[in-house]
mmCIF file of C-alpha atoms in Angstrom:
data_model
loop_
_atom_site.group_PDB
_atom_site.id
_atom_site.type_symbol
_atom_site.label_atom_id
_atom_site.label_comp_id
_atom_site.label_asym_id
_atom_site.label_seq_id
_atom_site.Cartn_x
_atom_site.Cartn_y
_atom_site.Cartn_z
ATOM 1 C CA UNK I 1 5.571 -5.980 -21.611
ATOM 2 C CA UNK I 2 8.026 -5.864 -24.539
ATOM 3 C CA UNK I 3 10.217 -3.523 -22.505
ATOM 4 C CA UNK I 4 9.984 -5.856 -19.511
ATOM 5 C CA UNK I 5 10.985 -8.875 -21.625
ATOM 6 C CA UNK I 6 14.004 -7.015 -22.982
ATOM 7 C CA UNK I 7 15.023 -5.979 -19.484
ATOM 8 C CA UNK I 8 14.904 -9.575 -18.207
ATOM 9 C CA UNK I 9 16.986 -10.772 -21.146
ATOM 10 C CA UNK I 10 19.593 -8.083 -20.500
ATOM 11 C CA UNK I 11 19.715 -9.149 -16.861
ATOM 12 C CA UNK I 12 20.468 -12.697 -18.040
ATOM 13 C CA UNK I 13 23.281 -11.357 -20.226
ATOM 14 C CA UNK I 14 24.838 -9.640 -17.211
ATOM 15 C CA UNK I 15 24.626 -12.914 -15.291
ATOM 16 C CA UNK I 16 26.379 -14.835 -18.083
ATOM 17 C CA UNK I 17 29.111 -12.230 -18.533
ATOM 18 C CA UNK I 18 29.709 -12.023 -14.768
ATOM 19 C CA UNK I 19 30.416 -15.765 -14.605
ATOM 20 C CA UNK I 20 32.500 -16.013 -17.806
ATOM 21 C CA UNK I 21 35.607 -14.058 -16.939
ATOM 22 C CA UNK I 22 37.303 -15.001 -20.236
ATOM 23 C CA UNK I 23 34.454 -13.541 -22.269
ATOM 24 C CA UNK I 24 31.663 -14.908 -24.456
ATOM 25 C CA UNK I 25 31.131 -14.629 -28.199
ATOM 26 C CA UNK I 26 28.066 -12.969 -29.642
ATOM 27 C CA UNK I 27 26.996 -16.285 -31.142
ATOM 28 C CA UNK I 28 27.265 -18.067 -27.783
ATOM 29 C CA UNK I 29 25.188 -15.391 -26.076
ATOM 30 C CA UNK I 30 22.567 -15.633 -28.808
ATOM 31 C CA UNK I 31 22.391 -19.422 -28.480
ATOM 32 C CA UNK I 32 22.089 -19.356 -24.686
ATOM 33 C CA UNK I 33 19.322 -16.769 -24.715
ATOM 34 C CA UNK I 34 17.720 -18.236 -27.859
ATOM 35 C CA UNK I 35 17.406 -14.962 -29.753
ATOM 36 C CA UNK I 36 19.175 -13.576 -32.823
ATOM 37 C CA UNK I 37 22.725 -12.196 -32.935
ATOM 38 C CA UNK I 38 21.306 -8.817 -33.898
ATOM 39 C CA UNK I 39 19.081 -8.740 -30.788
ATOM 40 C CA UNK I 40 22.036 -9.594 -28.533
ATOM 41 C CA UNK I 41 24.186 -6.935 -30.177
ATOM 42 C CA UNK I 42 21.525 -4.314 -29.446
ATOM 43 C CA UNK I 43 21.201 -5.508 -25.844
ATOM 44 C CA UNK I 44 24.948 -5.274 -25.257
ATOM 45 C CA UNK I 45 25.066 -1.752 -26.639
ATOM 46 C CA UNK I 46 22.204 -0.770 -24.334
ATOM 47 C CA UNK I 47 24.036 -2.199 -21.298
ATOM 48 C CA UNK I 48 27.187 -0.369 -22.293
ATOM 49 C CA UNK I 49 25.374 2.928 -22.880
ATOM 50 C CA UNK I 50 23.808 2.944 -19.409
ATOM 51 C CA UNK I 51 27.177 2.475 -17.722
ATOM 52 C CA UNK I 52 27.781 -1.239 -17.264
ATOM 53 C CA UNK I 53 31.470 -2.051 -17.941
ATOM 54 C CA UNK I 54 30.830 -4.465 -20.826
ATOM 55 C CA UNK I 55 33.136 -4.285 -23.821
ATOM 56 C CA UNK I 56 34.087 -6.188 -26.954
ATOM 57 C CA UNK I 57 37.649 -7.507 -27.103
ATOM 58 C CA UNK I 58 39.614 -9.295 -29.826
ATOM 59 C CA UNK I 59 41.812 -12.268 -28.918
ATOM 60 C CA UNK I 60 45.237 -12.974 -30.428
ATOM 61 C CA UNK I 61 43.520 -15.297 -32.877
ATOM 62 C CA UNK I 62 41.226 -12.534 -34.058
ATOM 63 C CA UNK I 63 38.119 -13.902 -32.349
ATOM 64 C CA UNK I 64 35.833 -11.333 -30.735
ATOM 65 C CA UNK I 65 34.497 -11.785 -27.211
ATOM 66 C CA UNK I 66 32.254 -9.724 -25.001
ATOM 67 C CA UNK I 67 33.233 -9.481 -21.338
ATOM 68 C CA UNK I 68 32.917 -7.374 -18.211
ATOM 69 C CA UNK I 69 36.042 -5.284 -17.673
ATOM 70 C CA UNK I 70 37.801 -5.679 -14.326
ATOM 71 C CA UNK I 71 37.637 -8.292 -11.569
ATOM 72 C CA UNK I 72 35.745 -6.395 -8.905
ATOM 73 C CA UNK I 73 32.356 -5.926 -10.523
ATOM 74 C CA UNK I 74 31.164 -2.339 -10.852
ATOM 75 C CA UNK I 75 33.967 -0.377 -9.252
ATOM 76 C CA UNK I 76 32.060 2.879 -8.887
ATOM 77 C CA UNK I 77 29.584 1.252 -6.499
ATOM 78 C CA UNK I 78 31.433 2.072 -3.292
ATOM 79 C CA UNK I 79 28.955 1.488 -0.497
ATOM 80 C CA UNK I 80 29.173 3.278 2.835
ATOM 81 C CA UNK I 81 28.998 1.195 6.011
ATOM 82 C CA UNK I 82 25.408 2.331 6.474
ATOM 83 C CA UNK I 83 24.489 1.220 2.944
ATOM 84 C CA UNK I 84 26.312 -2.095 3.365
ATOM 85 C CA UNK I 85 24.513 -2.789 6.638
ATOM 86 C CA UNK I 86 21.138 -1.931 5.079
ATOM 87 C CA UNK I 87 21.705 -4.343 2.188
ATOM 88 C CA UNK I 88 22.848 -7.103 4.514
ATOM 89 C CA UNK I 89 19.887 -6.648 6.855
ATOM 90 C CA UNK I 90 17.486 -6.696 3.903
ATOM 91 C CA UNK I 91 18.482 -10.189 2.828
ATOM 92 C CA UNK I 92 15.582 -11.872 4.645
ATOM 93 C CA UNK I 93 13.073 -10.075 2.449
ATOM 94 C CA UNK I 94 14.644 -11.517 -0.717
ATOM 95 C CA UNK I 95 14.482 -15.030 0.698
ATOM 96 C CA UNK I 96 10.879 -14.945 -0.516
ATOM 97 C CA UNK I 97 12.318 -15.077 -4.044
ATOM 98 C CA UNK I 98 14.257 -18.317 -3.525
ATOM 99 C CA UNK I 99 14.296 -20.266 -6.766
ATOM 100 C CA UNK I 100 13.510 -17.242 -8.911
ATOM 101 C CA UNK I 101 15.698 -15.224 -11.248
ATOM 102 C CA UNK I 102 17.234 -12.814 -8.745
ATOM 103 C CA UNK I 103 17.744 -15.006 -5.692
ATOM 104 C CA UNK I 104 21.077 -16.604 -6.642
ATOM 105 C CA UNK I 105 22.686 -13.247 -7.403
ATOM 106 C CA UNK I 106 21.396 -11.664 -4.209
ATOM 107 C CA UNK I 107 22.553 -14.628 -2.108
ATOM 108 C CA UNK I 108 26.056 -14.360 -3.599
ATOM 109 C CA UNK I 109 26.103 -10.611 -2.878
ATOM 110 C CA UNK I 110 25.218 -11.187 0.783
ATOM 111 C CA UNK I 111 28.035 -13.702 1.128
ATOM 112 C CA UNK I 112 30.497 -11.151 -0.259
ATOM 113 C CA UNK I 113 29.277 -8.491 2.149
ATOM 114 C CA UNK I 114 29.601 -10.924 5.029
ATOM 115 C CA UNK I 115 33.155 -11.910 4.059
ATOM 116 C CA UNK I 116 34.173 -8.240 3.869
ATOM 117 C CA UNK I 117 33.041 -7.521 7.440
ATOM 118 C CA UNK I 118 34.780 -8.516 10.644
ATOM 119 C CA UNK I 119 33.248 -11.230 12.815
ATOM 120 C CA UNK I 120 32.175 -8.728 15.513
ATOM 121 C CA UNK I 121 30.521 -6.569 12.832
ATOM 122 C CA UNK I 122 28.623 -9.567 11.440
ATOM 123 C CA UNK I 123 27.454 -10.556 14.933
ATOM 124 C CA UNK I 124 26.297 -6.999 15.532
ATOM 125 C CA UNK I 125 24.285 -6.962 12.297
ATOM 126 C CA UNK I 126 22.774 -10.354 13.044
ATOM 127 C CA UNK I 127 21.682 -9.089 16.443
ATOM 128 C CA UNK I 128 20.218 -5.996 14.836
ATOM 129 C CA UNK I 129 18.439 -8.066 12.202
ATOM 130 C CA UNK I 130 16.727 -10.155 14.887
ATOM 131 C CA UNK I 131 14.776 -7.052 15.900
ATOM 132 C CA UNK I 132 12.714 -7.426 12.713
ATOM 133 C CA UNK I 133 11.363 -10.901 12.004
ATOM 134 C CA UNK I 134 9.754 -11.871 8.728
ATOM 135 C CA UNK I 135 7.390 -14.817 9.085
ATOM 136 C CA UNK I 136 7.476 -17.473 6.408
ATOM 137 C CA UNK I 137 3.919 -18.701 6.853
ATOM 138 C CA UNK I 138 2.187 -19.318 3.531
ATOM 139 C CA UNK I 139 5.459 -18.606 1.714
ATOM 140 C CA UNK I 140 6.332 -21.052 -1.076
ATOM 141 C CA UNK I 141 9.967 -22.061 -1.583
ATOM 142 C CA UNK I 142 10.688 -22.291 -5.306
ATOM 143 C CA UNK I 143 14.258 -23.580 -5.011
ATOM 144 C CA UNK I 144 13.286 -26.909 -6.598
ATOM 145 C CA UNK I 145 11.405 -25.169 -9.411
ATOM 146 C CA UNK I 146 14.165 -22.822 -10.534
ATOM 147 C CA UNK I 147 14.572 -24.490 -13.946
ATOM 148 C CA UNK I 148 10.811 -24.553 -14.514
ATOM 149 C CA UNK I 149 10.582 -20.830 -13.686
ATOM 150 C CA UNK I 150 13.518 -20.075 -15.995
ATOM 151 C CA UNK I 151 11.659 -21.811 -18.824
ATOM 152 C CA UNK I 152 8.543 -19.750 -18.135
ATOM 153 C CA UNK I 153 10.633 -16.557 -18.150
ATOM 154 C CA UNK I 154 12.127 -17.575 -21.485
ATOM 155 C CA UNK I 155 8.676 -18.223 -22.942
ATOM 156 C CA UNK I 156 7.401 -14.861 -21.693
ATOM 157 C CA UNK I 157 10.270 -12.783 -23.068
ATOM 158 C CA UNK I 158 10.482 -14.599 -26.423
ATOM 159 C CA UNK I 159 6.700 -14.894 -26.939
ATOM 160 C CA UNK I 160 6.929 -18.672 -27.388
ATOM 161 C CA UNK I 161 4.003 -21.073 -27.455
ATOM 162 C CA UNK I 162 4.280 -23.268 -24.372
ATOM 163 C CA UNK I 163 2.715 -26.507 -23.190
ATOM 164 C CA UNK I 164 2.323 -26.888 -19.422
ATOM 165 C CA UNK I 165 1.321 -29.886 -17.349
ATOM 166 C CA UNK I 166 -1.080 -28.564 -14.735
ATOM 167 C CA UNK I 167 -3.233 -29.933 -11.939
ATOM 168 C CA UNK I 168 -5.828 -27.437 -10.774
ATOM 169 C CA UNK I 169 -7.141 -27.433 -7.229
ATOM 170 C CA UNK I 170 -10.532 -28.700 -8.375
ATOM 171 C CA UNK I 171 -9.280 -30.987 -11.109
ATOM 172 C CA UNK I 172 -10.808 -34.461 -11.270
ATOM 173 C CA UNK I 173 -7.935 -35.668 -13.435
ATOM 174 C CA UNK I 174 -4.349 -36.102 -12.168
ATOM 175 C CA UNK I 175 -2.885 -33.726 -14.769
ATOM 176 C CA UNK I 176 -4.018 -31.646 -17.717
ATOM 177 C CA UNK I 177 -1.978 -30.375 -20.669
ATOM 178 C CA UNK I 178 -2.604 -26.779 -21.683
ATOM 179 C CA UNK I 179 -1.333 -24.914 -24.757
ATOM 180 C CA UNK I 180 -0.690 -21.382 -23.561
ATOM 181 C CA UNK I 181 0.754 -18.000 -24.498
ATOM 182 C CA UNK I 182 2.602 -16.918 -21.307
ATOM 183 C CA UNK I 183 2.157 -13.200 -20.580
ATOM 184 C CA UNK I 184 3.579 -12.538 -17.094
ATOM 185 C CA UNK I 185 4.595 -13.975 -13.714
ATOM 186 C CA UNK I 186 2.987 -12.401 -10.652
ATOM 187 C CA UNK I 187 4.232 -12.700 -7.052
ATOM 188 C CA UNK I 188 1.154 -12.584 -4.813
ATOM 189 C CA UNK I 189 0.879 -13.391 -1.100
ATOM 190 C CA UNK I 190 4.016 -15.504 -1.010
ATOM 191 C CA UNK I 191 3.326 -17.498 -4.194
ATOM 192 C CA UNK I 192 4.004 -17.199 -7.923
ATOM 193 C CA UNK I 193 1.247 -17.169 -10.530
ATOM 194 C CA UNK I 194 1.402 -17.289 -14.313
ATOM 195 C CA UNK I 195 -1.003 -15.175 -16.360
ATOM 196 C CA UNK I 196 -1.379 -16.620 -19.839
ATOM 197 C CA UNK I 197 -3.735 -16.904 -22.774
ATOM 198 C CA UNK I 198 -5.101 -20.436 -22.772
ATOM 199 C CA UNK I 199 -5.802 -21.789 -26.235
ATOM 200 C CA UNK I 200 -7.959 -24.493 -24.649
ATOM 201 C CA UNK I 201 -10.218 -21.964 -22.901
ATOM 202 C CA UNK I 202 -10.008 -19.219 -25.517
ATOM 203 C CA UNK I 203 -9.379 -16.708 -22.728
ATOM 204 C CA UNK I 204 -6.765 -15.407 -20.298
ATOM 205 C CA UNK I 205 -6.263 -17.723 -17.342
ATOM 206 C CA UNK I 206 -4.261 -17.592 -14.106
ATOM 207 C CA UNK I 207 -2.170 -20.667 -13.248
ATOM 208 C CA UNK I 208 -0.509 -21.190 -9.870
ATOM 209 C CA UNK I 209 3.136 -22.102 -10.498
ATOM 210 C CA UNK I 210 3.085 -24.611 -7.613
ATOM 211 C CA UNK I 211 0.642 -26.722 -9.637
ATOM 212 C CA UNK I 212 2.703 -26.718 -12.827
ATOM 213 C CA UNK I 213 4.809 -29.880 -12.986
ATOM 214 C CA UNK I 214 6.269 -29.557 -16.499
ATOM 215 C CA UNK I 215 6.977 -26.751 -18.966
ATOM 216 C CA UNK I 216 7.656 -27.441 -22.647
ATOM 217 C CA UNK I 217 8.679 -24.280 -24.512
ATOM 218 C CA UNK I 218 8.072 -24.747 -28.225
ATOM 219 C CA UNK I 219 10.642 -23.928 -30.970
ATOM 220 C CA UNK I 220 11.380 -20.361 -32.081
ATOM 221 C CA UNK I 221 9.048 -20.631 -35.071
ATOM 222 C CA UNK I 222 6.044 -21.225 -32.797
ATOM 223 C CA UNK I 223 5.625 -17.716 -31.406
ATOM 224 C CA UNK I 224 2.660 -15.508 -30.604
ATOM 225 C CA UNK I 225 1.832 -11.817 -30.511
ATOM 226 C CA UNK I 226 1.098 -10.509 -27.033
ATOM 227 C CA UNK I 227 -1.733 -7.915 -27.034
ATOM 228 C CA UNK I 228 -0.191 -4.444 -27.040
ATOM 229 C CA UNK I 229 -2.637 -3.207 -24.411
ATOM 230 C CA UNK I 230 -1.969 -6.036 -21.961
ATOM 231 C CA UNK I 231 -0.324 -5.119 -18.666
ATOM 232 C CA UNK I 232 -0.534 -7.172 -15.447
ATOM 233 C CA UNK I 233 -1.571 -4.190 -13.314
ATOM 234 C CA UNK I 234 -4.315 -3.227 -15.743
ATOM 235 C CA UNK I 235 -5.512 -6.820 -16.060
ATOM 236 C CA UNK I 236 -5.777 -7.191 -12.259
ATOM 237 C CA UNK I 237 -7.183 -3.703 -11.696
ATOM 238 C CA UNK I 238 -10.642 -4.971 -10.730
ATOM 239 C CA UNK I 239 -9.515 -8.204 -9.094
ATOM 240 C CA UNK I 240 -9.513 -8.588 -5.314
ATOM 241 C CA UNK I 241 -6.377 -10.673 -5.558
ATOM 242 C CA UNK I 242 -4.845 -12.646 -8.399
ATOM 243 C CA UNK I 243 -7.883 -13.928 -10.307
ATOM 244 C CA UNK I 244 -9.691 -11.655 -12.748
ATOM 245 C CA UNK I 245 -12.855 -12.208 -14.749
ATOM 246 C CA UNK I 246 -13.440 -10.752 -18.196
ATOM 247 C CA UNK I 247 -16.623 -8.834 -17.514
ATOM 248 C CA UNK I 248 -17.576 -5.311 -16.497
ATOM 249 C CA UNK I 249 -16.780 -4.468 -12.854
ATOM 250 C CA UNK I 250 -19.688 -4.322 -10.417
ATOM 251 C CA UNK I 251 -20.099 -2.126 -7.356
ATOM 252 C CA UNK I 252 -19.968 -4.185 -4.175
ATOM 253 C CA UNK I 253 -21.255 -2.635 -0.934
ATOM 254 C CA UNK I 254 -20.598 -4.167 2.484
ATOM 255 C CA UNK I 255 -21.568 -2.958 5.939
ATOM 256 C CA UNK I 256 -18.850 -3.526 8.529
ATOM 257 C CA UNK I 257 -19.815 -3.252 12.186
ATOM 258 C CA UNK I 258 -17.863 -0.967 14.598
ATOM 259 C CA UNK I 259 -15.542 -3.634 16.117
ATOM 260 C CA UNK I 260 -13.773 -4.183 12.749
ATOM 261 C CA UNK I 261 -13.849 -0.669 11.274
ATOM 262 C CA UNK I 262 -10.291 0.060 12.355
ATOM 263 C CA UNK I 263 -9.036 -2.822 10.216
ATOM 264 C CA UNK I 264 -10.401 -1.056 7.139
ATOM 265 C CA UNK I 265 -8.904 2.243 8.242
ATOM 266 C CA UNK I 266 -5.453 0.740 8.705
ATOM 267 C CA UNK I 267 -5.209 -0.857 5.281
ATOM 268 C CA UNK I 268 -6.658 -0.185 1.854
ATOM 269 C CA UNK I 269 -7.670 -3.649 0.674
ATOM 270 C CA UNK I 270 -8.267 -2.560 -2.917
ATOM 271 C CA UNK I 271 -7.523 0.550 -4.954
ATOM 272 C CA UNK I 272 -11.255 1.149 -5.448
ATOM 273 C CA UNK I 273 -12.026 0.979 -1.712
ATOM 274 C CA UNK I 274 -14.263 3.819 -0.548
ATOM 275 C CA UNK I 275 -15.511 4.118 3.032
ATOM 276 C CA UNK I 276 -18.655 5.902 4.196
ATOM 277 C CA UNK I 277 -19.137 6.320 7.941
ATOM 278 C CA UNK I 278 -22.478 5.871 9.713
ATOM 279 C CA UNK I 279 -23.622 7.516 12.946
ATOM 280 C CA UNK I 280 -23.635 4.173 14.789
ATOM 281 C CA UNK I 281 -19.893 3.692 14.126
ATOM 282 C CA UNK I 282 -20.307 1.205 11.312
ATOM 283 C CA UNK I 283 -18.834 1.671 7.844
ATOM 284 C CA UNK I 284 -20.163 1.042 4.345
ATOM 285 C CA UNK I 285 -17.276 -0.107 2.132
ATOM 286 C CA UNK I 286 -17.548 0.020 -1.641
ATOM 287 C CA UNK I 287 -15.416 -1.890 -4.154
ATOM 288 C CA UNK I 288 -15.492 -2.185 -7.939
ATOM 289 C CA UNK I 289 -14.701 -5.795 -8.848
ATOM 290 C CA UNK I 290 -15.289 -8.266 -11.668
ATOM 291 C CA UNK I 291 -15.301 -11.442 -9.569
ATOM 292 C CA UNK I 292 -16.542 -12.593 -6.156
ATOM 293 C CA UNK I 293 -14.428 -15.661 -5.305
ATOM 294 C CA UNK I 294 -11.607 -13.947 -3.431
ATOM 295 C CA UNK I 295 -13.654 -11.233 -1.728
ATOM 296 C CA UNK I 296 -16.148 -13.883 -0.607
ATOM 297 C CA UNK I 297 -13.478 -15.712 1.389
ATOM 298 C CA UNK I 298 -12.268 -12.412 2.823
ATOM 299 C CA UNK I 299 -15.753 -11.366 3.912
ATOM 300 C CA UNK I 300 -16.418 -14.717 5.586
ATOM 301 C CA UNK I 301 -13.303 -14.176 7.732
ATOM 302 C CA UNK I 302 -15.118 -11.243 9.409
ATOM 303 C CA UNK I 303 -18.009 -13.472 10.478
ATOM 304 C CA UNK I 304 -21.080 -11.535 11.668
ATOM 305 C CA UNK I 305 -19.226 -8.213 11.436
ATOM 306 C CA UNK I 306 -19.514 -8.028 7.631
ATOM 307 C CA UNK I 307 -22.819 -8.007 5.757
ATOM 308 C CA UNK I 308 -23.062 -7.718 1.976
ATOM 309 C CA UNK I 309 -25.642 -5.171 0.844
ATOM 310 C CA UNK I 310 -25.213 -5.575 -2.907
ATOM 311 C CA UNK I 311 -25.121 -7.048 -5.470
ATOM 312 C CA UNK I 312 -27.746 -9.728 -4.916
ATOM 313 C CA UNK I 313 -25.543 -12.317 -6.627
ATOM 314 C CA UNK I 314 -22.860 -11.966 -3.953
ATOM 315 C CA UNK I 315 -25.475 -11.907 -1.179
ATOM 316 C CA UNK I 316 -26.827 -15.229 -2.416
ATOM 317 C CA UNK I 317 -23.342 -16.705 -2.730
ATOM 318 C CA UNK I 318 -22.544 -15.808 0.893
ATOM 319 C CA UNK I 319 -25.903 -17.150 2.075
ATOM 320 C CA UNK I 320 -25.351 -20.486 0.323
ATOM 321 C CA UNK I 321 -21.904 -20.831 1.863
ATOM 322 C CA UNK I 322 -23.258 -20.090 5.345
ATOM 323 C CA UNK I 323 -26.027 -22.669 4.901
ATOM 324 C CA UNK I 324 -23.428 -25.282 3.996
ATOM 325 C CA UNK I 325 -21.336 -24.329 7.037
ATOM 326 C CA UNK I 326 -24.357 -24.636 9.320
ATOM 327 C CA UNK I 327 -25.123 -28.063 7.872
ATOM 328 C CA UNK I 328 -21.541 -29.207 8.468
ATOM 329 C CA UNK I 329 -21.809 -28.131 12.130
ATOM 330 C CA UNK I 330 -25.255 -29.621 12.722
ATOM 331 C CA UNK I 331 -25.599 -31.297 16.108
ATOM 332 C CA UNK I 332 -26.849 -34.484 14.565
ATOM 333 C CA UNK I 333 -23.737 -35.028 12.476
ATOM 334 C CA UNK I 334 -20.712 -36.169 14.456
ATOM 335 C CA UNK I 335 -19.109 -38.302 11.753
ATOM 336 C CA UNK I 336 -15.528 -37.752 10.670
ATOM 337 C CA UNK I 337 -14.193 -38.417 7.195
#
């Protein structure tokens, strides 16, 4: 995570230098990224060592500035027509990131590609792009939350104590303030989630960014130490989605009837998925998970074609949900709320 935080900060430095053609002082860069001069100096040397054309220059008044050399970006990146077309056609996939760190830069790049092509070439690419359509159902547009996301990124990379205003889905109060240690942002099924240590809960919690209305990053002195062994992939290893529970994983066994077996064959729904085939065409699927909430909803979507065999706790949870559904569809109840 420390390496990831450094990488994101260096990306921000490239953004600043790309927009400040006259150059920026070390002190200005440090102030804008809210880290020390020494940290910025190390970052700039790293960027220079890996090939980015950043250099330190001295003005006539003896003041030192850092800037990107040249007016055409990275000159050695000379794309072929095939590469240019591929990048242009791929723009729709990055629209999912609207409002996040990389979207503005990618949008600007697409405009430059478009301006460099002739009108017939652009029309041809647009026609080609229409052959692949990306639906935007269940996709959240974060354009209006760009500043909020930037603040969360700052808190993550600088290990800063943060106060968020949050309204959970099941909250009985309009808003709740949480003191948190932000660990990582996760993009999952078209939405952004924040994984953070919650001081109020004394545990790691997952917050949906859509439900965060305010972010207050505390001063530099109020920092925290992120656990060295924390990594988002490891934390979510035994989750069926984005929510993990801090307990030992359990083996979950489900029998899927023949009409839906192909769905399981076409896609691995979890890294622990193991399928055992029966003579009647059904399949026993096994998963190792810590929580039931997300897999419960998934199993219910299969209706009668999925039956939980174990553990008993999940069997009972499914049974209770089905009883409630039957009650809501009872013939004697035709009222509407």
